Amino acid sequence: MTWCLAHFIRILIRCVGEAAINGKDIPSRLPTPSVRLSVPFPEKRQRKANMTALEPQSINWQATSNRRAHHTDRFSSQELILRRGQSFNFSLSLNRSLGTGESLGFVVSTGPQPSESARTKAVFPLSNRTSRGGWSAELVSNKDNILTISISSPVNAPVGWYTLSTQISSQGKDFILKLGMFILLFNPWLQEDGVFMSNHVEREEYVLEDAGIIYVGSTNRIGMVGWNFGQFEEGILNICLSILDHSLNFRRDPATDVARRNDPKYVGRVLSAMVNGNDDNGVLSGNWSGNYTGGRDPRNWNGSVEILKEWKKSGFRPVRFGQCWVFAGTLNTVLRSFGIPSRVVTNFNSAHDTDRNLSVDVYYDPYGRPMDKGSDSVWNFHVWNEAWFVRTDLGPLYNGWQVLDATPQERSQGVFQCGPASVAAVREGDVNLDFDMPFVFAEVNADRITWIYDVYNSTQKQNASDAHSIGRYISTKAVGSNSRMDITEKYKHPEGSSQERQVFEKALGKLKPHASFGATSARHLAEDEREPSISGKFKVTGILEVGKEVNMALILKNLTRDMKTVTVNMTAWTIVYNGTLVHEVWKDSVTISLDPNEEIQHPVKITYAQYEKYLKADNMIRTTAVCQVSEEAEVLVERDIILDNPSLTLEVLDQAQVQKPVNVQMLFSNPLDEPVKDCVLMVEGSGLLLGSLRIDVPTLRPKERSRVRFEILPTRSGTKQLLADFSCNKFPAIKAMLSIDVAE
């Protein structure tokens, strides 16, 4: 019986061997690498005398120790994930020792058309020492026919999926057997790699941290939302790699595209195009209309994991919908998963300059109504990414943080992509350098010119020019904490300083070499304007909460010693954060007499009934007033206000431990005098629960309090971030975030 079984196994091995020798496919994916493998390998049919052909019998990928050494042990997937420029070990069990004249070598390849000339394929022998630079295999030990082999990859190898095969020369025959596959990533731990980050604490934050904070709101009310990057979640790395394989570059020329994946600059630019779906069936479809039928309100996302999985599940069709922080959060996940250090950055009062003249024109009519005229705009905030790598194309002065922006705003080389633009180059006004420097420079530095446009006689008058309001409070999450770090000085010299003005005019000169600065720059236009005889500003006089009346005051002051009569036209609109107008919710006109140097406060009240139907998830209302003093120039006063949502509270009811269920409680009170319905709670958090949790919450009566309990199952120890989004018919996106310390 034993003899029969052994004979059957020999026949099976021989069949598999024939398949491999004849070029037929054998299973290619690595089995679970945490287990020592005993996979039979093909046996040669031809034998000489009593000497059997040399053949591998089993392989042990030493995945646990390799992944730990390569800082990839946090990935949930079971593939062998390695970092370039660093060696990895595995054990190969042979049926006998290597004989005289026999040799063992290796072949690695990546991409659909691997070639040695493109450095997407390498053939190298098993040697007694490691060679510098290219791929090499070193024999570490040979004991009882078990070879321990160390393979090293070059520090500039393309990232992606690799196939490893062995090339055996035995008894006058040469044949190649596929051993398995592995993933190669960038290596920010290795000084020779272009993405190397020397600061250990920063590297932990910008590569290994899988949750974060994104800043939103406006200059006078900076808010934040939590975001689950989730780059180590099951399947996410594979989806991120497939993003590259769906790019226009790959479809046009796969061999060249794969070869260029050795360069973080190239990879970053491709990803900035692919995270939006405008040209290429990328990940996300953008929508700023305020109407999100057919998709999800961008404010309802808690992180990238669900978005990336939905993109794959849909057959790689753009997921609906995203806005700038959603694009940035998703791009951050992909960059960190590849090993490129990255962070999410928010610029408040961000200019969208479409005509490369470093000024944005904003229009109002004589009644104070904002006008959707011209292609320029100023966003309350805009979110992009910074990625950390060297700029071999520009020189060492421009190494470090590079702006990448996946939000589709303007085409670059015919495609909606943006960056990498060196932050150091932005600061010095070097707008002639690659990539998309004029656009990024304008986002933080443009002048804002306000015009009053009279639609009846098609005339426009410049109302004001402002050289200081664009590019404020540029913010990112601090390293190792949830506090806000202001990095404005990385992008520009102090506002109003002589260096800042010199840099602006240097940039303008490079964009318009024959322009007269005095005729072009708002900094000079401002000097020619007549001093206004009155000043005005809006002041908030009550609490700003959804469901409550908005109470403000228009403060007007007579700056002269003469009596002034002021005609004031006021209006209020609900808006989306990028300035898209939704609906006019209030207007008023009043004539006010001001004694010499007198200051008065005119009350402004906007009721909940007036704005409730038109308020979007941004909770933003723009109030404006055009103040006309007889025949003198108008004074325009404006203010964007953000209403607070009612609070959503998360509480952990037990001590959190790995692989032990934990109860969490959500508390919410309906503040309105009417019921709220269609209530849904969405919860997610990497290392705390697999995927996301959706809970339908019953309708809440007026002033009723809701208490919802749910269970999470932590899978990793350390401080983890739980994120919740509560939506209903009256509150489209209420956010909560909770840090949970998980014990082993």
PDB file of N, CA and C in Angstrom, residues 2-58:
ATOM      1  N   THR A   2       1.921   1.251   0.862  1.00  0.00           N
ATOM      2  CA  THR A   2       2.836   2.392   0.941  1.00  0.00           C
ATOM      3  C   THR A   2       3.544   2.589  -0.388  1.00  0.00           C
ATOM      4  N   TRP A   3       3.959   1.450  -1.008  1.00  0.00           N
ATOM      5  CA  TRP A   3       4.648   1.517  -2.308  1.00  0.00           C
ATOM      6  C   TRP A   3       3.730   2.130  -3.363  1.00  0.00           C
ATOM      7  N   CYS A   4       2.429   1.755  -3.363  1.00  0.00           N
ATOM      8  CA  CYS A   4       1.464   2.282  -4.346  1.00  0.00           C
ATOM      9  C   CYS A   4       1.325   3.805  -4.218  1.00  0.00           C
ATOM     10  N   LEU A   5       1.215   4.265  -2.984  1.00  0.00           N
ATOM     11  CA  LEU A   5       1.051   5.698  -2.746  1.00  0.00           C
ATOM     12  C   LEU A   5       2.282   6.467  -3.224  1.00  0.00           C
ATOM     13  N   ALA A   6       3.464   5.930  -2.905  1.00  0.00           N
ATOM     14  CA  ALA A   6       4.712   6.577  -3.325  1.00  0.00           C
ATOM     15  C   ALA A   6       4.818   6.612  -4.843  1.00  0.00           C
ATOM     16  N   HIS A   7       4.412   5.504  -5.477  1.00  0.00           N
ATOM     17  CA  HIS A   7       4.466   5.426  -6.938  1.00  0.00           C
ATOM     18  C   HIS A   7       3.521   6.460  -7.571  1.00  0.00           C
ATOM     19  N   PHE A   8       2.317   6.615  -6.971  1.00  0.00           N
ATOM     20  CA  PHE A   8       1.328   7.586  -7.473  1.00  0.00           C
ATOM     21  C   PHE A   8       1.871   9.018  -7.366  1.00  0.00           C
ATOM     22  N   ILE A   9       2.528   9.317  -6.227  1.00  0.00           N
ATOM     23  CA  ILE A   9       3.081  10.665  -6.026  1.00  0.00           C
ATOM     24  C   ILE A   9       4.168  10.945  -7.050  1.00  0.00           C
ATOM     25  N   ARG A  10       5.031   9.906  -7.345  1.00  0.00           N
ATOM     26  CA  ARG A  10       6.089  10.096  -8.343  1.00  0.00           C
ATOM     27  C   ARG A  10       5.511  10.407  -9.720  1.00  0.00           C
ATOM     28  N   ILE A  11       4.423   9.711 -10.081  1.00  0.00           N
ATOM     29  CA  ILE A  11       3.769   9.954 -11.377  1.00  0.00           C
ATOM     30  C   ILE A  11       3.201  11.376 -11.425  1.00  0.00           C
ATOM     31  N   LEU A  12       2.570  11.819 -10.304  1.00  0.00           N
ATOM     32  CA  LEU A  12       1.982  13.161 -10.231  1.00  0.00           C
ATOM     33  C   LEU A  12       3.057  14.236 -10.383  1.00  0.00           C
ATOM     34  N   ILE A  13       4.190  14.053  -9.690  1.00  0.00           N
ATOM     35  CA  ILE A  13       5.295  15.009  -9.781  1.00  0.00           C
ATOM     36  C   ILE A  13       5.804  15.075 -11.209  1.00  0.00           C
ATOM     37  N   ARG A  14       5.928  13.873 -11.859  1.00  0.00           N
ATOM     38  CA  ARG A  14       6.439  13.831 -13.228  1.00  0.00           C
ATOM     39  C   ARG A  14       5.518  14.599 -14.174  1.00  0.00           C
ATOM     40  N   CYS A  15       4.190  14.455 -13.966  1.00  0.00           N
ATOM     41  CA  CYS A  15       3.219  15.170 -14.819  1.00  0.00           C
ATOM     42  C   CYS A  15       3.353  16.679 -14.669  1.00  0.00           C
ATOM     43  N   VAL A  16       3.463  17.128 -13.408  1.00  0.00           N
ATOM     44  CA  VAL A  16       3.634  18.558 -13.159  1.00  0.00           C
ATOM     45  C   VAL A  16       4.924  19.048 -13.797  1.00  0.00           C
ATOM     46  N   GLY A  17       5.967  18.226 -13.703  1.00  0.00           N
ATOM     47  CA  GLY A  17       7.253  18.572 -14.302  1.00  0.00           C
ATOM     48  C   GLY A  17       7.150  18.752 -15.794  1.00  0.00           C
ATOM     49  N   GLU A  18       6.447  17.825 -16.473  1.00  0.00           N
ATOM     50  CA  GLU A  18       6.267  17.945 -17.916  1.00  0.00           C
ATOM     51  C   GLU A  18       5.549  19.244 -18.260  1.00  0.00           C
ATOM     52  N   ALA A  19       4.525  19.590 -17.449  1.00  0.00           N
ATOM     53  CA  ALA A  19       3.772  20.829 -17.717  1.00  0.00           C
ATOM     54  C   ALA A  19       4.692  22.035 -17.649  1.00  0.00           C
ATOM     55  N   ALA A  20       5.563  22.065 -16.638  1.00  0.00           N
ATOM     56  CA  ALA A  20       6.454  23.215 -16.484  1.00  0.00           C
ATOM     57  C   ALA A  20       7.489  23.269 -17.592  1.00  0.00           C
ATOM     58  N   ILE A  21       8.060  22.103 -17.926  1.00  0.00           N
ATOM     59  CA  ILE A  21       9.106  22.089 -18.957  1.00  0.00           C
ATOM     60  C   ILE A  21       8.530  22.477 -20.308  1.00  0.00           C
ATOM     61  N   ASN A  22       7.294  22.066 -20.576  1.00  0.00           N
ATOM     62  CA  ASN A  22       6.662  22.394 -21.852  1.00  0.00           C
ATOM     63  C   ASN A  22       6.055  23.801 -21.863  1.00  0.00           C
ATOM     64  N   GLY A  23       6.299  24.596 -20.824  1.00  0.00           N
ATOM     65  CA  GLY A  23       5.856  25.986 -20.808  1.00  0.00           C
ATOM     66  C   GLY A  23       4.422  26.160 -20.360  1.00  0.00           C
ATOM     67  N   LYS A  24       3.778  25.139 -19.813  1.00  0.00           N
ATOM     68  CA  LYS A  24       2.402  25.293 -19.351  1.00  0.00           C
ATOM     69  C   LYS A  24       2.400  25.991 -17.998  1.00  0.00           C
ATOM     70  N   ASP A  25       1.269  26.591 -17.679  1.00  0.00           N
ATOM     71  CA  ASP A  25       1.171  27.394 -16.465  1.00  0.00           C
ATOM     72  C   ASP A  25       1.074  26.500 -15.244  1.00  0.00           C
ATOM     73  N   ILE A  26       1.820  26.837 -14.206  1.00  0.00           N
ATOM     74  CA  ILE A  26       1.650  26.177 -12.921  1.00  0.00           C
ATOM     75  C   ILE A  26       1.235  27.251 -11.929  1.00  0.00           C
ATOM     76  N   PRO A  27       0.607  26.878 -10.801  1.00  0.00           N
ATOM     77  CA  PRO A  27       0.095  27.897  -9.884  1.00  0.00           C
ATOM     78  C   PRO A  27       1.155  28.938  -9.561  1.00  0.00           C
ATOM     79  N   SER A  28       0.781  30.214  -9.689  1.00  0.00           N
ATOM     80  CA  SER A  28       1.781  31.271  -9.614  1.00  0.00           C
ATOM     81  C   SER A  28       1.753  32.060  -8.323  1.00  0.00           C
ATOM     82  N   ARG A  29       0.621  32.119  -7.650  1.00  0.00           N
ATOM     83  CA  ARG A  29       0.537  32.973  -6.464  1.00  0.00           C
ATOM     84  C   ARG A  29       1.122  32.272  -5.260  1.00  0.00           C
ATOM     85  N   LEU A  30       1.755  33.040  -4.396  1.00  0.00           N
ATOM     86  CA  LEU A  30       2.334  32.462  -3.196  1.00  0.00           C
ATOM     87  C   LEU A  30       1.257  31.898  -2.291  1.00  0.00           C
ATOM     88  N   PRO A  31       1.426  30.692  -1.786  1.00  0.00           N
ATOM     89  CA  PRO A  31       0.527  30.245  -0.714  1.00  0.00           C
ATOM     90  C   PRO A  31       0.776  31.104   0.520  1.00  0.00           C
ATOM     91  N   THR A  32      -0.073  30.942   1.525  1.00  0.00           N
ATOM     92  CA  THR A  32       0.057  31.729   2.749  1.00  0.00           C
ATOM     93  C   THR A  32       1.477  31.633   3.274  1.00  0.00           C
ATOM     94  N   PRO A  33       2.240  32.745   3.253  1.00  0.00           N
ATOM     95  CA  PRO A  33       3.651  32.631   3.518  1.00  0.00           C
ATOM     96  C   PRO A  33       4.008  32.418   4.975  1.00  0.00           C
ATOM     97  N   SER A  34       3.049  32.525   5.878  1.00  0.00           N
ATOM     98  CA  SER A  34       3.393  32.339   7.280  1.00  0.00           C
ATOM     99  C   SER A  34       3.592  30.863   7.622  1.00  0.00           C
ATOM    100  N   VAL A  35       3.257  29.986   6.683  1.00  0.00           N
ATOM    101  CA  VAL A  35       3.372  28.550   6.916  1.00  0.00           C
ATOM    102  C   VAL A  35       4.562  28.037   6.125  1.00  0.00           C
ATOM    103  N   ARG A  36       5.339  27.142   6.691  1.00  0.00           N
ATOM    104  CA  ARG A  36       6.428  26.535   5.934  1.00  0.00           C
ATOM    105  C   ARG A  36       5.810  25.678   4.854  1.00  0.00           C
ATOM    106  N   LEU A  37       6.280  25.885   3.614  1.00  0.00           N
ATOM    107  CA  LEU A  37       5.640  25.231   2.482  1.00  0.00           C
ATOM    108  C   LEU A  37       6.337  23.924   2.151  1.00  0.00           C
ATOM    109  N   SER A  38       5.583  22.981   1.723  1.00  0.00           N
ATOM    110  CA  SER A  38       6.129  21.741   1.177  1.00  0.00           C
ATOM    111  C   SER A  38       5.453  21.507  -0.156  1.00  0.00           C
ATOM    112  N   VAL A  39       5.800  22.350  -1.125  1.00  0.00           N
ATOM    113  CA  VAL A  39       5.153  22.286  -2.425  1.00  0.00           C
ATOM    114  C   VAL A  39       6.009  21.439  -3.346  1.00  0.00           C
ATOM    115  N   PRO A  40       5.486  20.349  -3.925  1.00  0.00           N
ATOM    116  CA  PRO A  40       6.295  19.546  -4.840  1.00  0.00           C
ATOM    117  C   PRO A  40       6.624  20.332  -6.095  1.00  0.00           C
ATOM    118  N   PHE A  41       7.869  20.245  -6.552  1.00  0.00           N
ATOM    119  CA  PHE A  41       8.285  20.896  -7.782  1.00  0.00           C
ATOM    120  C   PHE A  41       8.533  19.853  -8.858  1.00  0.00           C
ATOM    121  N   PRO A  42       8.548  20.244 -10.136  1.00  0.00           N
ATOM    122  CA  PRO A  42       8.685  19.294 -11.239  1.00  0.00           C
ATOM    123  C   PRO A  42       9.977  18.494 -11.178  1.00  0.00           C
ATOM    124  N   GLU A  43       9.873  17.285 -11.654  1.00  0.00           N
ATOM    125  CA  GLU A  43      11.020  16.390 -11.707  1.00  0.00           C
ATOM    126  C   GLU A  43      11.359  16.128 -13.163  1.00  0.00           C
ATOM    127  N   LYS A  44      12.593  16.088 -13.514  1.00  0.00           N
ATOM    128  CA  LYS A  44      12.979  15.803 -14.901  1.00  0.00           C
ATOM    129  C   LYS A  44      12.811  14.329 -15.197  1.00  0.00           C
ATOM    130  N   ARG A  45      12.294  14.077 -16.403  1.00  0.00           N
ATOM    131  CA  ARG A  45      12.083  12.677 -16.783  1.00  0.00           C
ATOM    132  C   ARG A  45      13.407  12.011 -17.139  1.00  0.00           C
ATOM    133  N   GLN A  46      14.329  12.768 -17.786  1.00  0.00           N
ATOM    134  CA  GLN A  46      15.570  12.149 -18.230  1.00  0.00           C
ATOM    135  C   GLN A  46      16.520  11.974 -17.053  1.00  0.00           C
ATOM    136  N   ARG A  47      17.095  10.841 -16.935  1.00  0.00           N
ATOM    137  CA  ARG A  47      18.049  10.558 -15.867  1.00  0.00           C
ATOM    138  C   ARG A  47      19.326   9.984 -16.484  1.00  0.00           C
ATOM    139  N   LYS A  48      20.440  10.220 -15.871  1.00  0.00           N
ATOM    140  CA  LYS A  48      21.704   9.659 -16.342  1.00  0.00           C
ATOM    141  C   LYS A  48      22.188   8.649 -15.320  1.00  0.00           C
ATOM    142  N   ALA A  49      22.511   7.451 -15.776  1.00  0.00           N
ATOM    143  CA  ALA A  49      22.959   6.374 -14.885  1.00  0.00           C
ATOM    144  C   ALA A  49      22.029   6.311 -13.692  1.00  0.00           C
ATOM    145  N   ASN A  50      22.569   6.443 -12.485  1.00  0.00           N
ATOM    146  CA  ASN A  50      21.728   6.439 -11.280  1.00  0.00           C
ATOM    147  C   ASN A  50      21.581   7.844 -10.709  1.00  0.00           C
ATOM    148  N   MET A  51      21.973   8.844 -11.514  1.00  0.00           N
ATOM    149  CA  MET A  51      21.972  10.227 -11.026  1.00  0.00           C
ATOM    150  C   MET A  51      20.641  10.876 -11.376  1.00  0.00           C
ATOM    151  N   THR A  52      19.841  11.271 -10.384  1.00  0.00           N
ATOM    152  CA  THR A  52      18.555  11.932 -10.665  1.00  0.00           C
ATOM    153  C   THR A  52      18.808  13.385 -11.014  1.00  0.00           C
ATOM    154  N   ALA A  53      17.879  13.964 -11.795  1.00  0.00           N
ATOM    155  CA  ALA A  53      17.987  15.379 -12.156  1.00  0.00           C
ATOM    156  C   ALA A  53      17.809  16.242 -10.915  1.00  0.00           C
ATOM    157  N   LEU A  54      18.503  17.372 -10.909  1.00  0.00           N
ATOM    158  CA  LEU A  54      18.388  18.319  -9.790  1.00  0.00           C
ATOM    159  C   LEU A  54      17.006  18.968  -9.828  1.00  0.00           C
ATOM    160  N   GLU A  55      16.355  19.007  -8.686  1.00  0.00           N
ATOM    161  CA  GLU A  55      15.027  19.623  -8.651  1.00  0.00           C
ATOM    162  C   GLU A  55      14.731  20.202  -7.273  1.00  0.00           C
ATOM    163  N   PRO A  56      14.030  21.363  -7.230  1.00  0.00           N
ATOM    164  CA  PRO A  56      13.555  21.882  -5.942  1.00  0.00           C
ATOM    165  C   PRO A  56      12.402  21.012  -5.443  1.00  0.00           C
ATOM    166  N   GLN A  57      12.356  20.818  -4.140  1.00  0.00           N
ATOM    167  CA  GLN A  57      11.262  20.015  -3.573  1.00  0.00           C
ATOM    168  C   GLN A  57      10.293  20.848  -2.738  1.00  0.00           C
ATOM    169  N   SER A  58      10.807  21.851  -2.047  1.00  0.00           N
ATOM    170  CA  SER A  58       9.921  22.734  -1.276  1.00  0.00           C
ATOM    171  C   SER A  58      10.605  24.080  -1.091  1.00  0.00           C
TER     172      SER A  58
END
